[in-house]
Coordinates of C-alpha atoms and ligand atoms in Angstrom, one line a residue:
M8 CA 74.4 -74.3 -38.3
S9 CA 71.2 -73.0 -39.8
P10 CA 70.0 -74.8 -43.0
A11 CA 70.5 -71.9 -45.3
M12 CA 73.9 -70.9 -43.7
S13 CA 75.2 -74.4 -44.3
S14 CA 73.9 -74.1 -47.9
L15 CA 76.1 -71.1 -48.4
C16 CA 79.1 -73.0 -47.1
T17 CA 78.4 -75.4 -49.9
F18 CA 78.2 -72.6 -52.4
A19 CA 81.6 -71.5 -51.3
A20 CA 83.0 -75.0 -51.7
L21 CA 81.8 -74.8 -55.3
S22 CA 83.9 -71.7 -55.9
G23 CA 85.5 -73.1 -59.0
A24 CA 82.5 -72.0 -60.8
A25 CA 82.8 -68.4 -59.8
G26 CA 85.0 -65.3 -60.1
R27 CA 84.6 -64.0 -63.6
A28 CA 83.8 -60.3 -63.6
P29 CA 80.6 -59.4 -65.4
G30 CA 81.7 -58.6 -69.0
R31 CA 78.9 -56.2 -69.7
R32 CA 79.8 -52.6 -69.4
G33 CA 78.8 -50.0 -71.8
S34 CA 77.0 -46.8 -71.8
P35 CA 73.6 -47.2 -70.4
Q36 CA 70.7 -45.1 -71.4
G37 CA 72.5 -42.6 -73.7
G38 CA 75.9 -42.8 -72.2
N39 CA 75.3 -40.4 -69.4
K40 CA 78.4 -40.8 -67.3
K41 CA 76.9 -39.0 -64.3
R42 CA 76.3 -41.3 -61.4
A43 CA 72.9 -42.7 -61.9
V44 CA 71.9 -43.6 -58.4
A45 CA 69.7 -40.8 -57.1
Q46 CA 71.6 -38.3 -55.1
P47 CA 70.7 -37.3 -51.6
L48 CA 68.2 -34.5 -51.3
A49 CA 69.8 -31.2 -51.0
A50 CA 68.8 -27.6 -51.7
G51 CA 69.7 -27.1 -55.4
A52 CA 70.1 -30.8 -56.0
M53 CA 67.2 -30.8 -58.4
T54 CA 68.5 -31.5 -61.8
E55 CA 65.4 -30.7 -63.9
A56 CA 62.8 -28.1 -63.7
P57 CA 59.5 -29.2 -62.1
A58 CA 56.8 -30.2 -64.5
A59 CA 54.3 -27.7 -65.5
A60 CA 51.7 -29.3 -63.3
A61 CA 54.0 -28.6 -60.4
A62 CA 53.1 -30.7 -57.4
V63 CA 52.2 -29.1 -54.1
V64 CA 54.6 -30.2 -51.4
I65 CA 52.8 -31.0 -48.2
A66 CA 54.7 -30.8 -44.9
P67 CA 57.8 -29.6 -46.7
P68 CA 61.0 -30.9 -45.2
A69 CA 63.8 -28.5 -44.2
R70 CA 65.1 -28.6 -47.7
P71 CA 63.1 -28.6 -50.8
V72 CA 62.5 -32.0 -52.5
V73 CA 60.0 -31.6 -55.2
T74 CA 60.9 -32.0 -58.8
T75 CA 59.9 -34.1 -61.7
P76 CA 62.4 -37.0 -61.4
R77 CA 65.1 -36.9 -64.0
R78 CA 65.3 -39.7 -66.5
R79 CA 67.6 -40.8 -69.3
E80 CA 65.7 -41.5 -72.4
P81 CA 67.6 -43.9 -74.6
G82 CA 68.0 -47.6 -73.8
R83 CA 70.9 -49.0 -71.8
D84 CA 72.8 -50.0 -74.9
G85 CA 73.0 -46.4 -75.8
R86 CA 70.5 -46.6 -78.7
D87 CA 67.4 -44.6 -78.6
S88 CA 64.8 -47.2 -77.8
G89 CA 62.0 -45.4 -79.4
A90 CA 58.4 -44.5 -78.5
S91 CA 57.6 -48.1 -77.4
E92 CA 59.7 -47.8 -74.3
N93 CA 57.3 -47.2 -71.5
V94 CA 58.2 -45.1 -68.5
A95 CA 57.6 -48.3 -66.4
W96 CA 61.1 -49.5 -67.4
K97 CA 62.9 -46.2 -66.8
S98 CA 64.8 -45.5 -63.5
I99 CA 63.4 -43.0 -61.2
R100 CA 66.0 -40.2 -60.7
Q101 CA 64.8 -38.3 -57.7
E102 CA 65.1 -40.0 -54.3
R103 CA 61.8 -38.8 -53.0
W104 CA 58.8 -36.7 -53.7
E105 CA 55.5 -35.9 -52.1
G106 CA 52.5 -33.8 -53.2
T107 CA 48.8 -33.6 -53.7
L108 CA 47.6 -35.5 -56.7
E109 CA 45.3 -34.1 -59.4
L110 CA 42.1 -36.1 -59.5
E111 CA 39.9 -37.2 -62.3
G112 CA 36.6 -38.8 -61.1
E113 CA 35.4 -39.0 -57.5
L114 CA 37.1 -41.1 -54.8
P115 CA 34.8 -42.9 -52.4
L116 CA 34.7 -41.1 -49.1
W117 CA 35.2 -44.4 -47.2
L118 CA 38.6 -44.9 -48.8
D119 CA 40.6 -43.6 -45.8
G120 CA 44.1 -44.8 -45.5
T121 CA 47.4 -45.4 -47.3
Y122 CA 48.1 -47.6 -50.2
L123 CA 51.8 -48.6 -50.4
R124 CA 53.5 -50.2 -53.3
N125 CA 57.1 -51.6 -53.3
G126 CA 59.2 -52.5 -56.3
P127 CA 62.4 -52.0 -58.2
G128 CA 62.5 -48.5 -59.5
L129 CA 66.1 -47.7 -60.1
W130 CA 67.9 -50.0 -62.5
D131 CA 71.3 -48.4 -62.9
V132 CA 74.3 -47.3 -61.0
G133 CA 77.2 -45.3 -62.2
D134 CA 77.2 -45.9 -65.9
Y135 CA 76.1 -49.4 -65.5
G136 CA 72.6 -50.5 -66.5
F137 CA 71.1 -53.5 -64.8
R138 CA 70.0 -56.6 -66.5
H139 CA 66.8 -57.8 -65.0
L140 CA 63.6 -56.3 -63.6
F141 CA 64.3 -57.9 -60.2
D142 CA 67.7 -56.2 -59.9
G143 CA 66.4 -52.7 -59.4
Y144 CA 66.8 -50.8 -56.1
A145 CA 63.6 -50.6 -54.1
T146 CA 61.3 -47.6 -54.6
L147 CA 58.3 -47.3 -52.4
V148 CA 55.2 -45.5 -53.7
R149 CA 52.5 -44.2 -51.4
V150 CA 49.0 -42.8 -52.1
S151 CA 47.1 -41.6 -49.1
F152 CA 43.4 -41.2 -49.4
R153 CA 41.3 -39.0 -47.2
D154 CA 38.0 -37.0 -47.7
G155 CA 38.0 -37.7 -51.4
Q156 CA 41.5 -36.4 -51.9
A157 CA 44.8 -38.1 -52.6
V158 CA 48.4 -37.3 -51.7
G159 CA 51.2 -39.2 -53.4
A160 CA 54.8 -39.8 -52.6
H161 CA 57.7 -42.0 -53.5
R162 CA 61.0 -42.6 -51.8
Q163 CA 64.0 -44.9 -52.3
I164 CA 64.5 -47.6 -49.5
E165 CA 67.8 -47.0 -47.9
S166 CA 69.1 -50.5 -47.9
E167 CA 72.8 -51.1 -47.3
A168 CA 73.0 -52.3 -51.0
Y169 CA 71.4 -49.0 -52.2
K170 CA 73.6 -46.8 -49.9
A171 CA 76.8 -48.6 -51.0
A172 CA 75.9 -48.3 -54.7
K173 CA 75.3 -44.6 -54.1
E174 CA 78.5 -44.1 -52.3
H175 CA 80.8 -46.1 -54.6
G176 CA 79.0 -45.7 -57.9
K177 CA 78.9 -49.5 -58.5
V178 CA 77.0 -52.6 -57.5
C179 CA 78.4 -53.8 -54.1
Y180 CA 76.1 -56.7 -53.2
R181 CA 74.8 -59.7 -55.0
E182 CA 71.5 -58.8 -56.5
F183 CA 69.1 -61.1 -58.4
S184 CA 71.2 -61.3 -61.5
E185 CA 74.0 -58.8 -60.7
V186 CA 77.2 -59.6 -58.9
P187 CA 79.8 -57.0 -57.8
K188 CA 82.8 -56.8 -60.1
T189 CA 86.0 -58.0 -58.5
E190 CA 88.9 -55.8 -59.3
N191 CA 91.7 -58.3 -58.5
F192 CA 92.2 -61.8 -57.2
L193 CA 92.3 -60.6 -53.6
S194 CA 88.9 -58.9 -53.8
F195 CA 87.6 -62.0 -55.5
L196 CA 88.8 -64.1 -52.6
G197 CA 87.1 -61.6 -50.2
Q198 CA 83.9 -62.0 -52.1
M199 CA 84.0 -65.7 -52.0
A200 CA 84.7 -65.6 -48.2
S201 CA 81.7 -63.3 -47.8
L202 CA 79.5 -65.9 -49.3
F203 CA 80.1 -68.0 -46.2
S204 CA 78.4 -65.4 -44.0
G205 CA 75.9 -64.2 -46.6
S206 CA 77.3 -60.7 -46.2
S207 CA 77.7 -60.2 -49.9
L208 CA 74.0 -61.0 -50.5
T209 CA 71.7 -58.0 -51.1
D210 CA 69.3 -56.5 -48.6
N211 CA 67.6 -54.6 -51.4
S212 CA 64.0 -55.2 -50.3
N213 CA 62.4 -54.5 -53.6
T214 CA 59.6 -57.1 -53.7
G215 CA 56.8 -56.9 -51.1
V216 CA 55.4 -54.7 -48.5
V217 CA 53.3 -55.9 -45.6
R218 CA 51.6 -54.5 -42.6
L219 CA 52.3 -56.7 -39.6
G220 CA 49.7 -57.2 -36.9
D221 CA 51.5 -54.9 -34.6
G222 CA 51.3 -52.0 -37.1
R223 CA 55.0 -52.2 -38.3
V224 CA 55.3 -52.0 -42.0
L225 CA 57.9 -54.3 -43.5
C226 CA 59.5 -54.4 -47.0
L227 CA 60.8 -57.7 -48.1
T228 CA 62.7 -59.6 -50.8
E229 CA 64.1 -63.1 -51.1
T230 CA 67.1 -62.6 -48.8
I231 CA 66.3 -62.6 -45.1
K232 CA 68.6 -59.7 -44.4
G233 CA 66.5 -57.7 -46.9
S234 CA 63.6 -57.3 -44.4
I235 CA 63.4 -53.6 -43.7
V236 CA 61.0 -51.6 -41.5
V237 CA 59.6 -48.4 -43.1
N238 CA 57.5 -45.6 -41.9
P239 CA 54.3 -45.7 -44.0
D240 CA 53.7 -41.9 -43.6
T241 CA 57.1 -40.6 -44.5
L242 CA 58.3 -43.7 -46.4
E243 CA 61.5 -43.3 -44.3
T244 CA 63.7 -46.4 -43.8
V245 CA 63.4 -47.0 -40.1
S246 CA 65.6 -50.0 -39.4
K247 CA 66.6 -53.5 -40.4
F248 CA 64.0 -56.0 -39.2
E249 CA 66.1 -58.3 -36.9
Y250 CA 64.8 -61.8 -36.4
T251 CA 65.7 -62.7 -32.8
D252 CA 65.3 -66.4 -33.2
K253 CA 68.0 -69.0 -33.9
L254 CA 66.4 -70.3 -37.1
G255 CA 69.0 -68.6 -39.2
G256 CA 68.7 -68.9 -43.0
L257 CA 69.9 -66.6 -45.7
I258 CA 66.9 -66.8 -48.0
H259 CA 63.2 -67.2 -47.6
S260 CA 60.0 -66.9 -49.5
A261 CA 59.6 -63.2 -50.5
H262 CA 55.9 -63.4 -49.6
P263 CA 55.1 -64.4 -46.1
V264 CA 51.4 -64.9 -45.3
V265 CA 50.5 -62.1 -42.9
N266 CA 47.4 -61.3 -40.9
D267 CA 46.6 -59.3 -37.8
T268 CA 47.9 -62.1 -35.5
E269 CA 50.6 -63.9 -37.3
F270 CA 53.2 -64.2 -40.0
W271 CA 54.0 -67.5 -41.8
T272 CA 57.2 -68.0 -43.7
L273 CA 59.1 -70.7 -45.6
I274 CA 62.9 -71.1 -45.4
P275 CA 64.4 -73.3 -48.1
D276 CA 67.3 -75.6 -47.0
L277 CA 69.8 -76.1 -49.8
I278 CA 72.0 -78.6 -48.0
R279 CA 69.4 -81.1 -46.9
P280 CA 66.9 -80.2 -49.7
G281 CA 63.7 -79.2 -48.0
Y282 CA 61.8 -76.3 -46.4
V283 CA 61.4 -75.1 -42.8
V284 CA 58.0 -73.8 -42.0
A285 CA 58.0 -71.1 -39.3
R286 CA 55.5 -68.8 -37.7
M287 CA 55.9 -65.5 -36.0
E288 CA 53.4 -63.9 -33.6
A289 CA 52.3 -60.3 -34.2
G290 CA 54.4 -58.0 -32.0
S291 CA 57.3 -60.4 -32.0
N292 CA 60.6 -60.7 -34.0
E293 CA 60.9 -64.4 -33.2
R294 CA 60.1 -67.0 -35.8
R295 CA 59.2 -70.3 -34.3
F296 CA 59.9 -73.6 -36.0
V297 CA 56.6 -75.4 -36.9
G298 CA 57.8 -78.2 -39.1
R299 CA 60.0 -79.4 -41.9
V300 CA 59.3 -80.7 -45.4
D301 CA 61.9 -82.9 -47.1
C302 CA 62.0 -82.5 -50.9
R303 CA 61.0 -85.5 -52.9
G304 CA 63.0 -84.7 -55.9
G305 CA 65.9 -82.8 -57.2
P306 CA 69.3 -81.8 -56.0
A307 CA 67.9 -78.7 -54.3
P308 CA 64.6 -77.3 -53.2
G309 CA 62.2 -75.7 -55.8
W310 CA 62.1 -71.9 -55.8
V311 CA 59.5 -70.7 -53.3
H312 CA 58.8 -67.0 -54.1
S313 CA 55.4 -67.5 -52.4
F314 CA 53.2 -70.2 -50.9
P315 CA 49.6 -70.3 -49.6
V316 CA 48.0 -71.3 -46.4
T317 CA 44.5 -72.5 -45.5
E318 CA 42.8 -72.1 -42.1
N319 CA 44.5 -75.2 -40.8
Y320 CA 47.3 -76.0 -43.2
V321 CA 50.4 -74.6 -44.9
V322 CA 50.9 -75.6 -48.5
V323 CA 54.5 -76.1 -49.5
P324 CA 55.1 -76.2 -53.3
E325 CA 58.1 -78.0 -54.7
M326 CA 58.5 -77.0 -58.4
P327 CA 61.1 -78.3 -60.8
L328 CA 62.6 -74.8 -61.1
R329 CA 65.1 -75.4 -58.3
Y330 CA 67.7 -73.2 -56.6
C331 CA 71.2 -74.0 -57.9
A332 CA 74.3 -73.5 -55.6
K333 CA 76.6 -73.5 -58.6
N334 CA 74.7 -70.7 -60.3
L335 CA 74.7 -68.7 -57.1
L336 CA 78.5 -68.6 -57.3
R337 CA 78.7 -67.6 -60.9
A338 CA 79.5 -64.0 -61.8
E339 CA 77.8 -64.2 -65.1
P340 CA 74.1 -65.0 -65.1
T341 CA 73.0 -68.3 -66.5
P342 CA 69.8 -68.5 -68.6
L343 CA 67.8 -69.3 -65.4
Y344 CA 69.9 -67.1 -63.1
K345 CA 70.3 -68.7 -59.7
F346 CA 68.0 -71.5 -60.7
E347 CA 67.9 -74.7 -62.8
W348 CA 65.1 -76.6 -64.4
H349 CA 64.9 -80.2 -63.4
L350 CA 61.9 -81.6 -65.1
E351 CA 63.1 -85.2 -64.3
S352 CA 63.0 -84.4 -60.6
G353 CA 59.2 -84.2 -60.5
S354 CA 56.9 -81.6 -59.1
F355 CA 55.2 -82.0 -55.7
M356 CA 52.8 -80.3 -53.4
H357 CA 53.1 -80.9 -49.6
V358 CA 50.5 -80.0 -47.0
M359 CA 51.5 -79.4 -43.4
C360 CA 49.2 -79.2 -40.4
K361 CA 49.7 -75.7 -38.8
A362 CA 49.0 -77.0 -35.3
S363 CA 51.3 -80.1 -35.3
G364 CA 53.8 -79.5 -38.0
N365 CA 52.9 -82.9 -39.4
I366 CA 52.8 -83.5 -43.2
V367 CA 49.2 -84.6 -44.0
A368 CA 49.7 -84.9 -47.8
S369 CA 52.5 -85.0 -50.2
V370 CA 51.5 -85.6 -53.8
E371 CA 53.1 -85.5 -57.2
V372 CA 51.6 -83.0 -59.6
P373 CA 52.1 -82.0 -63.2
P374 CA 55.1 -79.7 -63.8
F375 CA 54.5 -76.0 -63.0
V376 CA 56.1 -72.6 -62.9
T377 CA 54.8 -70.0 -60.6
F378 CA 55.9 -66.9 -58.7
H379 CA 52.6 -66.2 -57.0
F380 CA 50.1 -68.3 -55.2
I381 CA 46.7 -66.6 -55.2
N382 CA 45.0 -68.4 -52.3
A383 CA 44.2 -71.9 -50.9
Y384 CA 41.3 -73.3 -49.0
E385 CA 40.0 -76.6 -47.6
E386 CA 37.5 -78.6 -49.6
K387 CA 34.9 -80.3 -47.4
D388 CA 32.4 -83.1 -47.8
E389 CA 28.8 -83.0 -46.5
E390 CA 29.9 -84.0 -43.0
G391 CA 32.4 -81.1 -42.9
R392 CA 35.4 -83.4 -43.2
V393 CA 38.3 -81.9 -45.2
T394 CA 38.8 -84.0 -48.3
A395 CA 41.3 -81.9 -50.2
I396 CA 43.2 -78.7 -50.4
I397 CA 42.5 -76.4 -53.3
A398 CA 45.5 -74.1 -54.1
D399 CA 45.5 -71.5 -56.9
C400 CA 48.4 -69.8 -58.5
C401 CA 49.5 -67.7 -61.5
E402 CA 50.9 -70.5 -63.5
H403 CA 53.2 -70.0 -66.5
N404 CA 52.4 -73.2 -68.3
A405 CA 55.5 -74.9 -66.9
D406 CA 57.6 -72.6 -69.0
T407 CA 60.6 -70.9 -67.4
S408 CA 61.0 -68.4 -70.3
I409 CA 58.9 -65.9 -68.2
L410 CA 62.2 -65.2 -66.4
D411 CA 63.8 -64.1 -69.6
N412 CA 60.7 -62.1 -70.6
L413 CA 61.4 -60.0 -67.5
R414 CA 64.9 -59.0 -68.6
L415 CA 64.9 -55.2 -69.0
H416 CA 66.2 -55.4 -72.5
N417 CA 63.2 -57.4 -73.5
L418 CA 60.8 -55.2 -71.6
R419 CA 62.2 -52.1 -73.3
A420 CA 62.2 -53.6 -76.7
F421 CA 58.5 -54.0 -77.5
A422 CA 58.0 -53.6 -81.2
G423 CA 54.5 -55.0 -81.5
Q424 CA 55.3 -58.7 -81.5
D425 CA 53.4 -60.9 -79.1
V426 CA 56.2 -62.3 -77.0
L427 CA 54.6 -62.7 -73.5
T428 CA 54.4 -66.4 -72.7
D429 CA 51.0 -67.8 -71.8
A430 CA 49.8 -68.0 -68.2
R431 CA 46.7 -69.2 -66.5
V432 CA 45.1 -69.5 -63.1
G433 CA 46.5 -72.9 -62.1
R434 CA 44.3 -74.7 -59.7
F435 CA 45.8 -77.6 -57.7
R436 CA 43.6 -80.2 -56.0
I437 CA 45.6 -82.0 -53.3
P438 CA 43.6 -84.9 -52.0
L439 CA 44.0 -85.7 -48.3
D440 CA 43.0 -89.4 -48.7
G441 CA 46.6 -90.7 -49.2
S442 CA 46.4 -90.6 -53.0
P443 CA 49.9 -90.2 -54.5
F444 CA 48.8 -87.7 -57.2
G445 CA 47.3 -84.3 -57.2
E446 CA 45.7 -82.4 -60.1
L447 CA 46.5 -79.2 -61.8
D448 CA 44.1 -77.5 -64.3
A449 CA 43.2 -74.1 -65.5
A450 CA 40.5 -72.7 -63.2
L451 CA 39.0 -70.8 -66.1
D452 CA 39.7 -70.5 -69.8
P453 CA 42.9 -68.4 -70.0
E454 CA 41.5 -66.6 -73.1
E455 CA 39.2 -64.8 -70.6
H456 CA 42.2 -62.9 -69.4
G457 CA 44.3 -62.9 -72.7
R458 CA 46.5 -65.7 -71.5
G459 CA 48.4 -63.3 -69.3
M460 CA 48.2 -63.9 -65.5
D461 CA 50.3 -62.6 -62.6
M462 CA 50.4 -60.1 -59.8
C463 CA 47.2 -61.0 -58.0
S464 CA 45.3 -59.9 -54.9
I465 CA 42.1 -61.0 -53.2
N466 CA 39.8 -59.8 -50.5
P467 CA 42.0 -60.2 -47.3
A468 CA 39.0 -61.6 -45.4
H469 CA 39.1 -64.7 -47.7
V470 CA 42.8 -65.6 -47.3
G471 CA 42.9 -69.3 -46.6
K472 CA 39.1 -69.6 -47.1
E473 CA 36.8 -70.3 -50.0
Y474 CA 36.8 -67.3 -52.3
R475 CA 35.3 -66.3 -55.6
Y476 CA 37.2 -63.3 -57.0
A477 CA 40.8 -62.6 -57.8
Y478 CA 42.3 -59.4 -59.2
A479 CA 45.4 -59.7 -61.3
C480 CA 47.2 -58.4 -64.4
G481 CA 46.2 -60.0 -67.6
A482 CA 47.0 -59.5 -71.3
R483 CA 45.6 -57.8 -74.4
R484 CA 47.7 -59.2 -77.2
P485 CA 50.1 -58.6 -78.8
C486 CA 52.2 -57.6 -75.8
N487 CA 55.5 -58.3 -74.1
F488 CA 54.2 -57.9 -70.6
P489 CA 50.8 -58.1 -68.8
N490 CA 49.1 -54.9 -69.9
T491 CA 45.5 -55.3 -68.6
L492 CA 43.9 -55.5 -65.2
T493 CA 41.5 -58.4 -64.8
K494 CA 38.9 -59.4 -62.3
I495 CA 38.5 -63.2 -62.3
D496 CA 35.3 -64.8 -61.3
L497 CA 36.3 -68.3 -60.3
L498 CA 32.7 -69.4 -59.9
D499 CA 31.3 -68.2 -63.2
K500 CA 34.7 -68.8 -64.8
T501 CA 34.7 -65.4 -66.5
A502 CA 36.8 -62.3 -66.4
K503 CA 36.3 -58.5 -66.6
N504 CA 39.2 -56.6 -68.1
W505 CA 40.5 -53.1 -68.0
Y506 CA 42.8 -51.9 -70.7
E507 CA 44.3 -48.6 -71.8
E508 CA 46.5 -48.6 -74.9
G509 CA 50.2 -48.5 -74.2
A510 CA 49.8 -48.5 -70.5
V511 CA 51.6 -50.8 -68.0
P512 CA 49.4 -51.3 -64.9
S513 CA 50.8 -53.0 -61.7
E514 CA 49.1 -55.4 -59.3
P515 CA 45.5 -54.4 -58.7
F516 CA 45.3 -54.3 -55.0
F517 CA 41.9 -55.0 -53.5
V518 CA 40.8 -52.8 -50.6
P519 CA 37.4 -53.9 -49.1
R520 CA 34.9 -51.3 -48.1
P521 CA 34.6 -51.2 -44.3
G522 CA 31.5 -53.1 -43.4
A523 CA 31.1 -54.8 -46.7
V524 CA 29.4 -58.1 -46.9
D525 CA 30.0 -59.0 -50.6
E526 CA 33.4 -60.3 -51.3
D527 CA 34.0 -57.9 -54.2
D528 CA 32.5 -54.8 -52.4
G529 CA 35.5 -52.5 -52.4
V530 CA 38.0 -51.0 -54.9
A531 CA 41.0 -52.3 -56.7
I532 CA 43.9 -49.9 -56.8
S533 CA 46.7 -50.1 -59.4
M534 CA 49.5 -47.7 -60.3
V535 CA 49.7 -47.2 -64.0
S536 CA 52.6 -46.1 -66.1
A537 CA 50.9 -44.5 -69.1
K538 CA 52.0 -44.5 -72.8
D539 CA 52.5 -40.7 -72.7
G540 CA 55.1 -41.0 -69.9
S541 CA 52.7 -40.0 -67.1
G542 CA 51.7 -42.0 -64.1
Y543 CA 48.6 -42.3 -62.0
A544 CA 46.8 -44.4 -59.3
L545 CA 43.8 -46.0 -60.8
V546 CA 40.8 -46.8 -58.6
L547 CA 38.4 -49.4 -60.1
D548 CA 35.1 -50.5 -58.6
G549 CA 35.6 -54.0 -57.2
Q550 CA 32.3 -55.1 -58.5
T551 CA 31.8 -53.6 -61.9
F552 CA 35.5 -53.2 -62.5
Q553 CA 34.8 -49.8 -64.0
E554 CA 37.1 -46.8 -63.4
I555 CA 35.9 -44.7 -60.4
A556 CA 38.8 -42.2 -60.3
R557 CA 42.4 -41.7 -61.2
A558 CA 44.9 -39.7 -59.1
K559 CA 47.7 -38.3 -61.3
F560 CA 51.3 -38.0 -60.3
P561 CA 53.1 -35.1 -62.0
Y562 CA 55.7 -37.5 -63.3
G563 CA 55.8 -41.0 -64.7
L564 CA 56.1 -44.0 -62.4
P565 CA 58.5 -46.9 -62.8
Y566 CA 56.9 -50.4 -62.6
G567 CA 56.4 -51.8 -59.1
L568 CA 55.4 -55.1 -57.7
H569 CA 53.4 -55.7 -54.5
C570 CA 51.2 -53.6 -52.3
C571 CA 49.5 -53.3 -48.9
W572 CA 46.9 -51.1 -47.3
V573 CA 47.3 -49.3 -44.1
P574 CA 43.9 -48.1 -42.8
R575 CA 43.9 -44.6 -41.2
D576 CA 42.8 -45.7 -37.7
K577 CA 45.4 -48.5 -37.3
Ligands
LIG28 C1 61.8 -59.0 -57.1 C2 61.6 -60.4 -57.1 O1 60.5 -60.9 -57.3 C3 62.7 -61.3 -56.7 C4 63.8 -60.9 -56.2 C5 64.8 -61.9 -56.0 C6 66.0 -61.7 -55.4 C7 66.5 -60.4 -55.0 C8 66.8 -62.9 -55.3 C9 68.0 -62.9 -54.7 C10 68.8 -64.1 -54.6 C11 70.1 -63.8 -54.2 C12 70.7 -62.4 -54.1 C13 71.1 -64.8 -53.9 C14 70.4 -66.1 -53.5 C15 69.5 -66.5 -54.5 C16 68.3 -65.5 -54.6 C17 67.3 -65.8 -53.6 C18 67.8 -65.8 -56.0
LIG29 C1 55.9 -59.2 -62.9 C2 55.9 -60.7 -62.8 C3 55.4 -61.5 -63.9 C4 54.8 -61.0 -64.9 C5 54.4 -62.0 -65.9 O1 53.4 -62.2 -66.4 C6 56.5 -61.3 -61.8 C7 57.0 -60.7 -60.6 C8 57.5 -61.5 -59.7 C9 58.0 -61.0 -58.4 O2 57.3 -60.5 -57.6
FE2_30 FE1 56.2 -61.5 -55.8

C-alpha cells in the first residue's frame, strides 16, 4: 500500500471525528438563488450585456462566448460589503472569454509567447458561498503576447469536482476547507468509505500551472488526482494527468520543481511520518522513487506546499504546521483546517542528495511557517567544496494566522485596519558539516517590502543556483492582503516597490528576455484586480521595476495564484 493511501485508511479509522454536516448555509452574495457555478456556454446563455469596451472575439467558436462575466455584488452573508470589496474576491460568472486587450504603453517586441495564470476564481455553488480563498474552482487566465499586441482569455478548468458542482448545484468533493454535506447516515457512511480510496478528495487543480519539458501544460493542486493537462492556446481541459508508476499517494507538494528535463516532487507519508522524494523525466508519466526522509518530530509530517532544490540536492522542509488526520475527517473546519500547530515537535530542514537519495544533512531550525520557497543554492568554499545549503522562503514569522487572513470573509471585509500579518524573506543556512542546527534569518529588512511577502518568482535560469533577485507581492500598510509588487535585491538588501491604490496584484512572474545576460533583464508580469472593478495584465521592467505597459481586460479579474510562461516556438 502506498504511503498516502495507508494514511487515508488511518483517517477512516478515526471516523468518530467526522460526519457533521457543515452548519453554514445562508444566502451568499445577495441571496441570489440562481445556481452560481458558471453555466456551460450556449447561444443566449449570456446573462449580462457586454461591457461598453466590448472585446473582440478572436477565432470565435461555433457559439458566441463573449460577455462581461456576471457577478453578484454583496458579500456572502447577504450584506452589501461596500466599496472596499475588491473584484479580486468576487467569483467569475462566465465560464470562458477570449479577446484582444486594449493596451496602454508599449509591449516589448521580444515578448512572444503565452503567460498563464491558475487560481481559484469561483467561490460559490448553488446558493452556498465558500469559506476560504483556496476552496475556489480553478480559473485559468491567459495573456498571449505577439508583435506588441496582447490577447487575453480565461476559462474554468473542467475538473470532476467543478463538473459535479455544476451538475448537482452543490459541493461534491472535499476541498481545502469544504466538505460535501451528507444528507443522511447512509450517505455519510458512503463518504467515509470513499476516504479509503481518496475518491472523495477534490481534483480542483486551482494552485499551480507548469510547462513540462515535453511541452505539456499541467495544472496542479495538493491532491495528486488534481493534476490536469490543459491546452495553453484554448485553455481547454485536455485530460487527467495519470501517473503510471506505483508510488501511489493521495497528496503531494502543490509545487513540483520543473525544468526542461525533469520534475521533482514530494509525497508526504502520514502513516510513517516522512516524505518520499520522487523524480519524473520529461516526456514520461512515471515518477521514480529517489529517497525517503523520516520526520524527526511530530505525529505527522509538516505541510509541504512547496520545497526547493539546488543543482545536486533536494531540500525537504519539516515545519511545525503538520497535517492532521483527525482534521481531515472533520466536516466542520478547525482553526487550522487540515493542519495542526505542533511547536513542541520542532522544525527541521533535511537535505537529500539527488543522485544517491542519501540524506546529507538534517538540522533543527527555528520555527517557521511558509507556503512558498523562493530558491536554494549551494554555498561553496574557496576550493569549491559545498559547505552549506542556502534556502530562501516567504516566511510568515512562524505565525499560522496567515491561513485565517486568507478566509474570504476577511479578504472581503477590509475597512482600513492593518490586519495582514508580517512576513519576510526567510533565509535558511543548512550546514553540511554535521552540525545539528541550521540558521533562519531575514535576508533583508522586511520594512523594505512593507513586511508583506509571498507569491514569488525568480529568473528560471537561476533555479537551484546562486541568485540575486526575487519578484514577489509585498505590502503597503494598512492592508489585509499583499497589495504591492516588489523586486527584492538579495545582494544590496533593498527592494523596489510598485503600488496602485486599492489594487490587488497577483504573483509577478518573471520572463527573461531571450539572449539576456543580466539576471533581471526581462519583464515581470502580474494580473491586477483594480479598485474600480477592472482588471489588467501589468508588465513591469525587470530592472527598473517601472511600468512598461498594461493590457486591459474588459472585465475585472478574480485573484489568482501561480503562473508559467509558454514561449511561442516551444
Ligand atoms: C490553493 C492552495 O494553495 C492550496 C490548496 C490546497 C488544497 C486544495 C488542499 C487540499 C487537501 C485536501 C482536499 C484533503 C487532504 C489535505 C489537503 C492536502 C489539505
Ligand atoms: C496568497 C498567499 C499568501 C499571501 C500572504 O501574504 C498564499 C497562497 C498560497 C498558495 O498558493
Ligand atoms: Fe502556492
